[in-house]
Short mmCIF file of C-alpha atoms and ligand atoms in Angstrom, two decimals:
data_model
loop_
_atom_site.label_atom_id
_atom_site.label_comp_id
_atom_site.label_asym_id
_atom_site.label_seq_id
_atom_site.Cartn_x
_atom_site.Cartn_y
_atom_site.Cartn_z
CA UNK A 129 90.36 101.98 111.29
CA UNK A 130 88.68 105.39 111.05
CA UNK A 131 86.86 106.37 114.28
CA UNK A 132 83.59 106.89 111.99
CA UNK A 133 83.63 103.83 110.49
CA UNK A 134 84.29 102.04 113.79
CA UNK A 135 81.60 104.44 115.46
CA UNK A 136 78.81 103.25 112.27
CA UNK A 137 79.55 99.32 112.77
CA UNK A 138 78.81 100.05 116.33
CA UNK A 139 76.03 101.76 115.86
CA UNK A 140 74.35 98.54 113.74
CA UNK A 141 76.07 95.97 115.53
CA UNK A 142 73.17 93.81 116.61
CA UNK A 143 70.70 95.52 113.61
CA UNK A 144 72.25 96.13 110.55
CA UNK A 145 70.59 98.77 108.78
CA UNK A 146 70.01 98.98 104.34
CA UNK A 147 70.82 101.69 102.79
CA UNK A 148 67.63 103.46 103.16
CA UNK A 149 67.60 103.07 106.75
CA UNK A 150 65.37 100.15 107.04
CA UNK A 151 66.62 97.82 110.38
CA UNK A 152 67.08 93.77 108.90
CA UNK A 153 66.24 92.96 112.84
CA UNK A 154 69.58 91.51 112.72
CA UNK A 155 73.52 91.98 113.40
CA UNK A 156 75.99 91.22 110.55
CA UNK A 157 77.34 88.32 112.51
CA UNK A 158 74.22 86.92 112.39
CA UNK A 159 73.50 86.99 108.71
CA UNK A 160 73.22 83.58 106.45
CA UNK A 161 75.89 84.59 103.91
CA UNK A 162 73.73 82.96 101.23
CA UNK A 163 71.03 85.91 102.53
CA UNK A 164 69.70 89.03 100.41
CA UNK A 165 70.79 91.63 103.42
CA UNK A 166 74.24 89.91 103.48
CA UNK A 167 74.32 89.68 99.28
CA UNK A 168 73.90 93.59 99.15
CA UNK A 169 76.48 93.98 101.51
CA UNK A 170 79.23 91.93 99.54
CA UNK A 171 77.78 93.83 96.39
CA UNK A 172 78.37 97.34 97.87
CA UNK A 173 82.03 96.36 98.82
CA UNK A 174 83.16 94.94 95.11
CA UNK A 175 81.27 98.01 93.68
CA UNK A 176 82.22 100.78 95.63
CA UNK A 177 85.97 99.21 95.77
CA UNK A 178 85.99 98.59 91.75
CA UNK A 179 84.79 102.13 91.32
CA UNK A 180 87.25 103.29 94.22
CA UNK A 181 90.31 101.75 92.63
CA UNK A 182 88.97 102.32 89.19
CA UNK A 183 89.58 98.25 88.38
CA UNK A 184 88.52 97.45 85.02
CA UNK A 185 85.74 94.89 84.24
CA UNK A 186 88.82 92.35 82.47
CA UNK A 187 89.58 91.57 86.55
CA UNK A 188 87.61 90.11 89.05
CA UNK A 189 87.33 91.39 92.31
CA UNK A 190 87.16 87.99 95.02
CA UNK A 191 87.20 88.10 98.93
CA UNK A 192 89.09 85.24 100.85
CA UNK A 193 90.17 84.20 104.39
CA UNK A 194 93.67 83.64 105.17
CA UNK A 195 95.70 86.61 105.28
CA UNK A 196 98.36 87.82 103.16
CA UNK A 197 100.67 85.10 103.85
CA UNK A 198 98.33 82.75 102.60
CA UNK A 199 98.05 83.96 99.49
CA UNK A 200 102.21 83.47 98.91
CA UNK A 201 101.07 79.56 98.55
CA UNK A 202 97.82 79.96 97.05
CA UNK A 203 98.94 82.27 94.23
CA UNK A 204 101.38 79.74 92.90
CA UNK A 205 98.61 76.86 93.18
CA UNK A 206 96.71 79.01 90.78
CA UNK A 207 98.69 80.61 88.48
CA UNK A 208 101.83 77.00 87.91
CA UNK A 209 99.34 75.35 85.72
CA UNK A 210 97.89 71.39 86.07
CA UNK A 211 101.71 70.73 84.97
CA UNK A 212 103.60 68.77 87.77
CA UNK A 213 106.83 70.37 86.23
CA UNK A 214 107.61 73.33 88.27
CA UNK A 215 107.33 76.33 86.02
CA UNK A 216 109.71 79.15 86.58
CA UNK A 217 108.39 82.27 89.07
CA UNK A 218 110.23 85.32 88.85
CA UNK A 219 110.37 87.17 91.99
CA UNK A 220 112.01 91.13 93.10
CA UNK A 221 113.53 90.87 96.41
CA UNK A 222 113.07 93.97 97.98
CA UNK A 223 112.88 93.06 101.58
CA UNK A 224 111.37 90.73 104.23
CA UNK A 225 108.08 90.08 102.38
CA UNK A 226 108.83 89.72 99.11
CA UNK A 227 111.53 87.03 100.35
CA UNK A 228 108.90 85.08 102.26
CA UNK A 229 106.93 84.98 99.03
CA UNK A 230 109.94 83.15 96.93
CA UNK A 231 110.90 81.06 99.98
CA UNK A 232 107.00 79.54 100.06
CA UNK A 233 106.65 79.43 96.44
CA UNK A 234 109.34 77.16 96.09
CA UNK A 235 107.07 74.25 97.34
CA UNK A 236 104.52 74.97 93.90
CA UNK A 237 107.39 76.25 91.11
CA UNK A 238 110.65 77.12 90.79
CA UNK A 239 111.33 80.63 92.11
CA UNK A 240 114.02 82.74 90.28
CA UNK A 241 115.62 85.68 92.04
CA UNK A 242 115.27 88.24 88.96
CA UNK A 243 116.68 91.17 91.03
CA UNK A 244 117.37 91.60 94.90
CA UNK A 245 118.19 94.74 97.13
CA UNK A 246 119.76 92.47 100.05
CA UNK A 247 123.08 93.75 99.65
CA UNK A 248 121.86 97.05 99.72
CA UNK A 249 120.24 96.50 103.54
CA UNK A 250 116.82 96.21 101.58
CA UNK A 251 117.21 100.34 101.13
CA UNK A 252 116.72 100.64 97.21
CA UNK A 253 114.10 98.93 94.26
CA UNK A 254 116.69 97.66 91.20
CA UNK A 255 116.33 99.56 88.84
CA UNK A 256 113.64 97.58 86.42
CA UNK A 257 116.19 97.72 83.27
CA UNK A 258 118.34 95.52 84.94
CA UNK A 259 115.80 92.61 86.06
CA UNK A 260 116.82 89.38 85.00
CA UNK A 261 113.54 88.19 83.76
CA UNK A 262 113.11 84.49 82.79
CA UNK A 263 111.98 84.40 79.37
CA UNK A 264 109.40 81.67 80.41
CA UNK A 265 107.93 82.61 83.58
CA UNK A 266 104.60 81.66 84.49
CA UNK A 267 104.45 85.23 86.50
CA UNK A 268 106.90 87.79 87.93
CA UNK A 269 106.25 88.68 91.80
CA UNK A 270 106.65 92.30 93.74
CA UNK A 271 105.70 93.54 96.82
CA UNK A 272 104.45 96.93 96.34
CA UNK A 273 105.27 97.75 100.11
CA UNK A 274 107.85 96.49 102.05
CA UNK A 275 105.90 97.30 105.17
CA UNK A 276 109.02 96.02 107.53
CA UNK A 277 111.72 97.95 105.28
CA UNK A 278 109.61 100.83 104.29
CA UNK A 279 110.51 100.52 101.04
CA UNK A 280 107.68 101.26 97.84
CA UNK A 281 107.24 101.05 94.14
CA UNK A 282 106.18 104.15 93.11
CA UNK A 283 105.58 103.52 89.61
CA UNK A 284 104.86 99.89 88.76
CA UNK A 285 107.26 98.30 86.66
CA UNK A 286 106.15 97.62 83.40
CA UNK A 287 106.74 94.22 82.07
CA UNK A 288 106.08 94.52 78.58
CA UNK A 289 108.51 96.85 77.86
CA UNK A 290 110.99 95.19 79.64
CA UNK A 291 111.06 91.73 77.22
CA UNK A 292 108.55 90.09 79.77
CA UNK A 293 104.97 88.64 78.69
CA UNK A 294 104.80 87.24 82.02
CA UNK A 295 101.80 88.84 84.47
CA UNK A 296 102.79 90.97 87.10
CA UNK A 297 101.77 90.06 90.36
CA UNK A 298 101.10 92.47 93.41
CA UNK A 299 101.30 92.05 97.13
CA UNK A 300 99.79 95.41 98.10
CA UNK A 301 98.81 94.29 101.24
CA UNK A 302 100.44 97.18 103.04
CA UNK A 303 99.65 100.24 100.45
CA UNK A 304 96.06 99.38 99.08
CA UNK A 305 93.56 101.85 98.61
CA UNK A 306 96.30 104.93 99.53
CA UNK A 307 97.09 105.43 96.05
CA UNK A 308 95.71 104.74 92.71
CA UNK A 309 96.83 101.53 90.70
CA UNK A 310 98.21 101.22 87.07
CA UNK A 311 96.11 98.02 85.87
CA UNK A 312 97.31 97.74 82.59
CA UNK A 313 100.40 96.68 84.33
CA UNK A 314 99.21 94.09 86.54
CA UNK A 315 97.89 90.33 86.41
CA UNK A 316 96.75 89.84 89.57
CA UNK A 317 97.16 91.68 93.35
CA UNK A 318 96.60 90.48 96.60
CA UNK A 319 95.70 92.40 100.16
CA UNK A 320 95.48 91.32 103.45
CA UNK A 321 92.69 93.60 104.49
CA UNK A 322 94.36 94.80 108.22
CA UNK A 323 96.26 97.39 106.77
CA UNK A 324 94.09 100.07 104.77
CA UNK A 325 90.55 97.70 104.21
CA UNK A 326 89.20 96.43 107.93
CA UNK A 327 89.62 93.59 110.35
CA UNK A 328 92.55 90.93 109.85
CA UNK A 329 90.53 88.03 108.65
CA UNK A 330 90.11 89.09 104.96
CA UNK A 331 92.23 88.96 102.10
CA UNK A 332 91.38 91.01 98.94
CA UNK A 333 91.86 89.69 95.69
CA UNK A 334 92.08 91.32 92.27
CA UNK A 335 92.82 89.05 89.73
CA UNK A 336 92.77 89.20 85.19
CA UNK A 337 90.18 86.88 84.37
CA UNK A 338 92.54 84.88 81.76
CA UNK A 339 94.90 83.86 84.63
CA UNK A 340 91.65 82.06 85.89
CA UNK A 341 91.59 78.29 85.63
CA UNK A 342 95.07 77.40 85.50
CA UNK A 343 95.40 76.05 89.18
CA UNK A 344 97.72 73.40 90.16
CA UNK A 345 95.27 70.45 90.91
CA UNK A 346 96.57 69.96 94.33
CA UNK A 347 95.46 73.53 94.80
CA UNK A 348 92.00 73.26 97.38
CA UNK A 349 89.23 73.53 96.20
CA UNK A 350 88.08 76.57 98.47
CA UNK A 351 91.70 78.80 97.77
CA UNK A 352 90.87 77.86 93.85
CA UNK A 353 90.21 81.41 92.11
CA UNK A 354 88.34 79.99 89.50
CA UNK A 355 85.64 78.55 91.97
CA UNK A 356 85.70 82.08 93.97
CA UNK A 357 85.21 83.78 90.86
CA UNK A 358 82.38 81.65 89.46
CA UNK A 359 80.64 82.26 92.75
CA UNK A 360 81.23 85.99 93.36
CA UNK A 361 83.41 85.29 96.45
CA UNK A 362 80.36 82.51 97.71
CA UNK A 363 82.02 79.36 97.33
CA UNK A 364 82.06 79.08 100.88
CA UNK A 365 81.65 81.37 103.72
CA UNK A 366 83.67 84.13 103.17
CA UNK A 367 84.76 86.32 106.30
CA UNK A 368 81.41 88.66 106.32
CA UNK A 369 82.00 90.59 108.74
CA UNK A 370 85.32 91.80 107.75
CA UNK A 371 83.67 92.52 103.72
CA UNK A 372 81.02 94.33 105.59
CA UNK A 373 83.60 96.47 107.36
CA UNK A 374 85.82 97.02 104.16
CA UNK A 375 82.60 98.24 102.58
CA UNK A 376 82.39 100.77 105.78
CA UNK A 377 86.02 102.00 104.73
CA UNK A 378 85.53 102.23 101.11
CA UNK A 379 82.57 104.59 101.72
CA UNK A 380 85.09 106.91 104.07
CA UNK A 381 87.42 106.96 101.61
CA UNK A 382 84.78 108.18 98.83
CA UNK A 383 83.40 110.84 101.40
CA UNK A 384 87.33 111.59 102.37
CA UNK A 385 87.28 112.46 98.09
CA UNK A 386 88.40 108.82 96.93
CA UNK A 387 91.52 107.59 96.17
CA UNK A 388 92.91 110.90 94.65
CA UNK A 389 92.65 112.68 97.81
CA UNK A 390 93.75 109.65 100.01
CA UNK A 391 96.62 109.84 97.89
CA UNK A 392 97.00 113.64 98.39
CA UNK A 393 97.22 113.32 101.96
CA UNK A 394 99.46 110.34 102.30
CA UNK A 395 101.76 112.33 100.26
CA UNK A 396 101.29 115.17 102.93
CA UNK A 397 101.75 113.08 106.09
CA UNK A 398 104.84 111.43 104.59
CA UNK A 399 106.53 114.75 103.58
CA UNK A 400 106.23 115.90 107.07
CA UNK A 401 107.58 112.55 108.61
CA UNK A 402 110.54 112.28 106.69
CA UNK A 403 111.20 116.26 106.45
CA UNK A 404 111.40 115.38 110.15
CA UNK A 405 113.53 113.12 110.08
CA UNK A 406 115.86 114.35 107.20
CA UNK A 407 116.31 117.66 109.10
CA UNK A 408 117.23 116.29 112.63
CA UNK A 409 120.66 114.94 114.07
CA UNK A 410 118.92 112.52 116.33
CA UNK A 411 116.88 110.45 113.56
CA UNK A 412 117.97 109.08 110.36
CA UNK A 413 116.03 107.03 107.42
CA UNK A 414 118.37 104.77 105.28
CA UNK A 415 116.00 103.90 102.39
CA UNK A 416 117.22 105.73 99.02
CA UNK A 417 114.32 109.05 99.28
CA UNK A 418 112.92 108.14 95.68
CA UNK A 419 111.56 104.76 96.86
CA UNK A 420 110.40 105.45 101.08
CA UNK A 421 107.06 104.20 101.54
CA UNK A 422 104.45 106.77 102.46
CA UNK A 423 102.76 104.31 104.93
CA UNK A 424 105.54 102.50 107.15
CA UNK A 425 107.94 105.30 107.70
CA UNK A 426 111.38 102.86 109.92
CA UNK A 427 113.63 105.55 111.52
CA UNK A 428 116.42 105.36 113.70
CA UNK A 429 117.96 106.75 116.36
CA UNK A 430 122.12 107.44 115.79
CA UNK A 431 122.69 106.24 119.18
CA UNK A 432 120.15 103.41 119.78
CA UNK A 433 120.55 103.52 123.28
CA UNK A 434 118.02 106.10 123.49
CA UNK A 435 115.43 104.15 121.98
CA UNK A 436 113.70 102.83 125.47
CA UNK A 437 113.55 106.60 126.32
CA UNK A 438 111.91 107.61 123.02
CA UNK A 439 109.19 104.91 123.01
CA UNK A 440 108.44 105.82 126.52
CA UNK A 441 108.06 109.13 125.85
CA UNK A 442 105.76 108.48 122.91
CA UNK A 443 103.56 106.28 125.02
CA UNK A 444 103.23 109.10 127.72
CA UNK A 445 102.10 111.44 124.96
CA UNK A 446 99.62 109.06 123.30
CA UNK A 447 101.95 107.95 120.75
CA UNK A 448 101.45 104.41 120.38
CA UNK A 449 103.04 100.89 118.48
CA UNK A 450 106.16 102.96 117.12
CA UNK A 451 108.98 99.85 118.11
CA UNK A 452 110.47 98.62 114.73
CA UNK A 453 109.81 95.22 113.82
CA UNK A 454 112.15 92.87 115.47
CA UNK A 455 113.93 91.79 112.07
CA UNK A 456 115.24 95.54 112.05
CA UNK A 457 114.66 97.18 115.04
CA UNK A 458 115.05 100.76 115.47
CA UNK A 459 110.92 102.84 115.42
CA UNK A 460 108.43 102.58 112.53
CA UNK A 461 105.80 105.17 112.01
CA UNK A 462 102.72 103.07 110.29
CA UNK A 463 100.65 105.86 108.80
CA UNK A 464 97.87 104.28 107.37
CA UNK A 465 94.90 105.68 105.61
CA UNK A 466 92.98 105.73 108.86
CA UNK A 467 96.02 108.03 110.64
CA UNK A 468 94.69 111.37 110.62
CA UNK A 469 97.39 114.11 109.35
CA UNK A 470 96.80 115.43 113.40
CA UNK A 471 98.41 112.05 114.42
CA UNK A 472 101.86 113.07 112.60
CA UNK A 473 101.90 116.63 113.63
CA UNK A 474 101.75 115.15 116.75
CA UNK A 475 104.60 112.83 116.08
CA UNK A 476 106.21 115.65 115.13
CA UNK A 477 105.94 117.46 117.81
CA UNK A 478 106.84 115.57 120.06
CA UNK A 479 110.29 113.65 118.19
CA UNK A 480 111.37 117.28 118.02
CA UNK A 481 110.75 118.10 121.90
CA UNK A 482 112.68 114.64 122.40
CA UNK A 483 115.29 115.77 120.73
CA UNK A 484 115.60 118.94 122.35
CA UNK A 485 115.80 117.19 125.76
CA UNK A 486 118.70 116.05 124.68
CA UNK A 487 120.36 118.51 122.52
C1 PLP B 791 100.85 92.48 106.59
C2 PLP B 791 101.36 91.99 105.29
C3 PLP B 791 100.97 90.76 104.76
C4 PLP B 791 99.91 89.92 105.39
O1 PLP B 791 100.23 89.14 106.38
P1 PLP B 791 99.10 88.24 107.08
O2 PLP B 791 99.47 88.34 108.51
O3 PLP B 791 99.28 86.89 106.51
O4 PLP B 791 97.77 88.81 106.74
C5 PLP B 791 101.48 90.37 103.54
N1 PLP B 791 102.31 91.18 102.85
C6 PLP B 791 102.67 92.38 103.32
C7 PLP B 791 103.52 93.25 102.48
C8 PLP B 791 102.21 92.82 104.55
O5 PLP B 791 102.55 94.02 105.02
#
C-alpha cells in the first residue's frame, strides 16, 4: 500500500470525510452500504478506475468478495452457459496459477490445455501461433502474471487473429493497474485487489457486457455477474472498506501521473532488478528476458546454501518478505506499484554488498 494512502484512511478512520471536506460523523466501517456517503464512495472507485485503466463503456466494472481464487470457479459458472453439457475452456498454462484455474474449472466445463510451458520449468509464454485453440470454446483463459514464476504477457494475445472467436479471459490479479490494458482483446479480467488495488478482501471485476447472463444455473445467486451488474456491485454487501481503499489507490496513481507513468516506473525498477541480477555471478533469473514480470522478480542463488544468509541479511537491512514461494523456492522480489524505486536501489545495494562478502 502507499504510505499516503495508508496515512489518508487513517486520518478518516472513524469520520470519513466528502470530497469537499465535509466530516459524514462517521467511519467507513460504519457506513450502510445502501447509504449516499458510501454510494459516492463506490462511484469514485468505478470512475476514477474506468478512467485510470481507460475501460470502455461495452464492460462493466463490478466489485466482489472472494479473492482471486474464487473467481477460477465463479468465472466458469458464468461464462458455460444454462447447458449441463460441459462446454470446452481453453486454458495457457504458464505456471502455478494458471494451472489452478484449469484444475478448478474442470468441475463447471471441460478444460483444454491449448498450450503449456511446464516442460520448460514454467520459464517461457508459447508462442501464440502455436496455441491449440478449440474451435468451440466457450472462452480461452491466461494469467497475465504468473506471480509465483514471474513470468508476464507483455502483449496480450490476440484471439481473433489467431482463428479464435472465443473471449479472452484475464487473471491480472498480480499486474493490475501497473500497466495499461489492450481491451479490444479481452472478454472479461479478474483481480484480487491485494496486489496493486488495497486490502485482500476484494476482487475486481471487468467484464464485456454480452458475456453477461449466460451463468450456469447452479452458479449462486450472489457470484452471478449478471445480478452484480444490474446492481452496480449492490446485490449484496460488497467488501466497502476494501472499494473505499482501492478508490484511495486509484487517486495515488492519478497524482503519481496515471497508469502511463506507473508503467514508466515499473519498467525502471525492473530494469534495475534484473540488470542486477543478469550482471552478478551469485544470482541468476531463469525466465526467457522477453517475458520476466516487472512485479514478482524470483532469483536464485547458484549455490542455495547461501540463501539463509541472504534473507538474514536482508532482514537486518530492512529488506523484508524476499523467501520464494515454497512451490519454487529460491528469493522473489514483489515490486508492486506501492514499492517505491528507493526500495530497489536499496535491494540493490545491498545483494551487491552480499555478494562482495563473499566474492
Ligand atoms: C494472488 C493471486 C490470486 C488471488 O489469490 P486469492 O488469495 O484467492 O485472492 C490469483 N491469481 C494470481 C495470479 C495471483 O497472484
Amino acid at each position: 500500500m502507499p504510505l499516503e494512502v495508508l496515512q489518508r484512511a487513517a486520518a478518516d478512520m472513524s469520520n470519513w470525510h466528502d470530497a469537499d471536506g465535509k466530516p459524514s460523523g462517521m467511519g467507513v466501517m460504519e457506513m450502510s452500504h445502501r447509504g449516499k456517503a458510501f454510494g459516492s464512495i463506490v462511484q469514485h472507485a468505478e470512475v476514477c478506475l474506468r478512467r485510470l485503466l481507460a475501460v470502455p463503456e461495452a464492460f462493466h466494472i463490478l466489485f466482489m468478495q472472494g479473492g482471486g481464487l474464487a473467481q477460477n470457479a465463479i468465472v466458469p459458472m458464468n461464462l458455460c452457459g444454462p447447458d449441463s453439457t460441459k462446454p470446452a475452456l481453453d486454458f495457457v498454462l504458464t505456471g502455478s496459477w494458471s494451472q489452478k484455474s484449469c484444475q478448478e474449472a474442470a468441475k463447471y466445463g471441460a478444460p483444454r490445455i491449448a498450450a503449456s510451458a511446464q516442460e520448460s520449468g514454467f520459464h517461457r509464454i508459447p508462442e501464440p501461433g502455436g496455441w491449440q485453440l478449440s474451435p468451440n470454446a466457450r472462452y480461452v483463459h491466461i494469467c497475465g502474471n504468473e506471480t509465483i514464476h514471474g513470468v508476464e504477457f507483455h502483449t496480450l494475445p490476440d484471439l481473433r487473429a489467431l482463428g479464435s472467436d472465443a473471449p479472452l479471459v484475464v487473471d491480472f490479479s498480480s499486474h493490475v493497474a501497473s500497466r495499461p490494458v489492450d481491451w479490444s482483446r479481452v472478454g472479461l479480467a479478474f483481480a484480487g485487489a491485494q496486489k496493486n488495488l488495497g486490502p485482500a478482501g476484494l476482487t475486481l471485476l471487468v467484464v464485456r457486457d454480452d458475456l453477461l447472463g449466460a451463468a450456469l444455473d447452479i452458479c449462486p445467486s450472489a457470484f452471478n455477474f449478471k445480478n452484480i451488474a444490474d446492481n452496480a456491485s449492490l446485490f449484496n454487501t460488497p467488501p466497502t472498506y476494501g472499494i473505499y481503499m482501492a478508490g484511495l489507490v486509484f487517486d495515488w496513481v492519478e497524482q503519481q501521473g496515471g497508469i502511463a507513468a506507473i508503467e514508466a516506473r515499473n519498467i525502471e525498477k525492473a530494469d534495475l532488478l534484473y540488470q542486477a541480477v543478469d550482471g552478478s555471478d551469485l544470482y541468476f533469473n531463469p525466465v526467457e528476458p522477453t517475458c520476466r514480470s516487472r512485479m514478482n522478480v524470483p532469483f536464485f542463488l547458484r549455490d542455495p546454501a547461501l540463501e539463509s544468509d541472504f534473507l538474514q541479511g536482508a532482514e537486518q537491512a530492512g529488506l523484508l518478505q524476499l523467501k520464494g514461494h515454497k512451490s519454487v523456492g529460491g528469493l522473489r522480489a514483489s515490486i508492486y506499484n506501492a514499492m517505491p524505486l528507493e526500495g530497489v536501489q536499496a535491494l540493490v545495494a545491498f545483494m551487491r554488498s552480499f555478494e562482495r562478502t563473499r566474492a
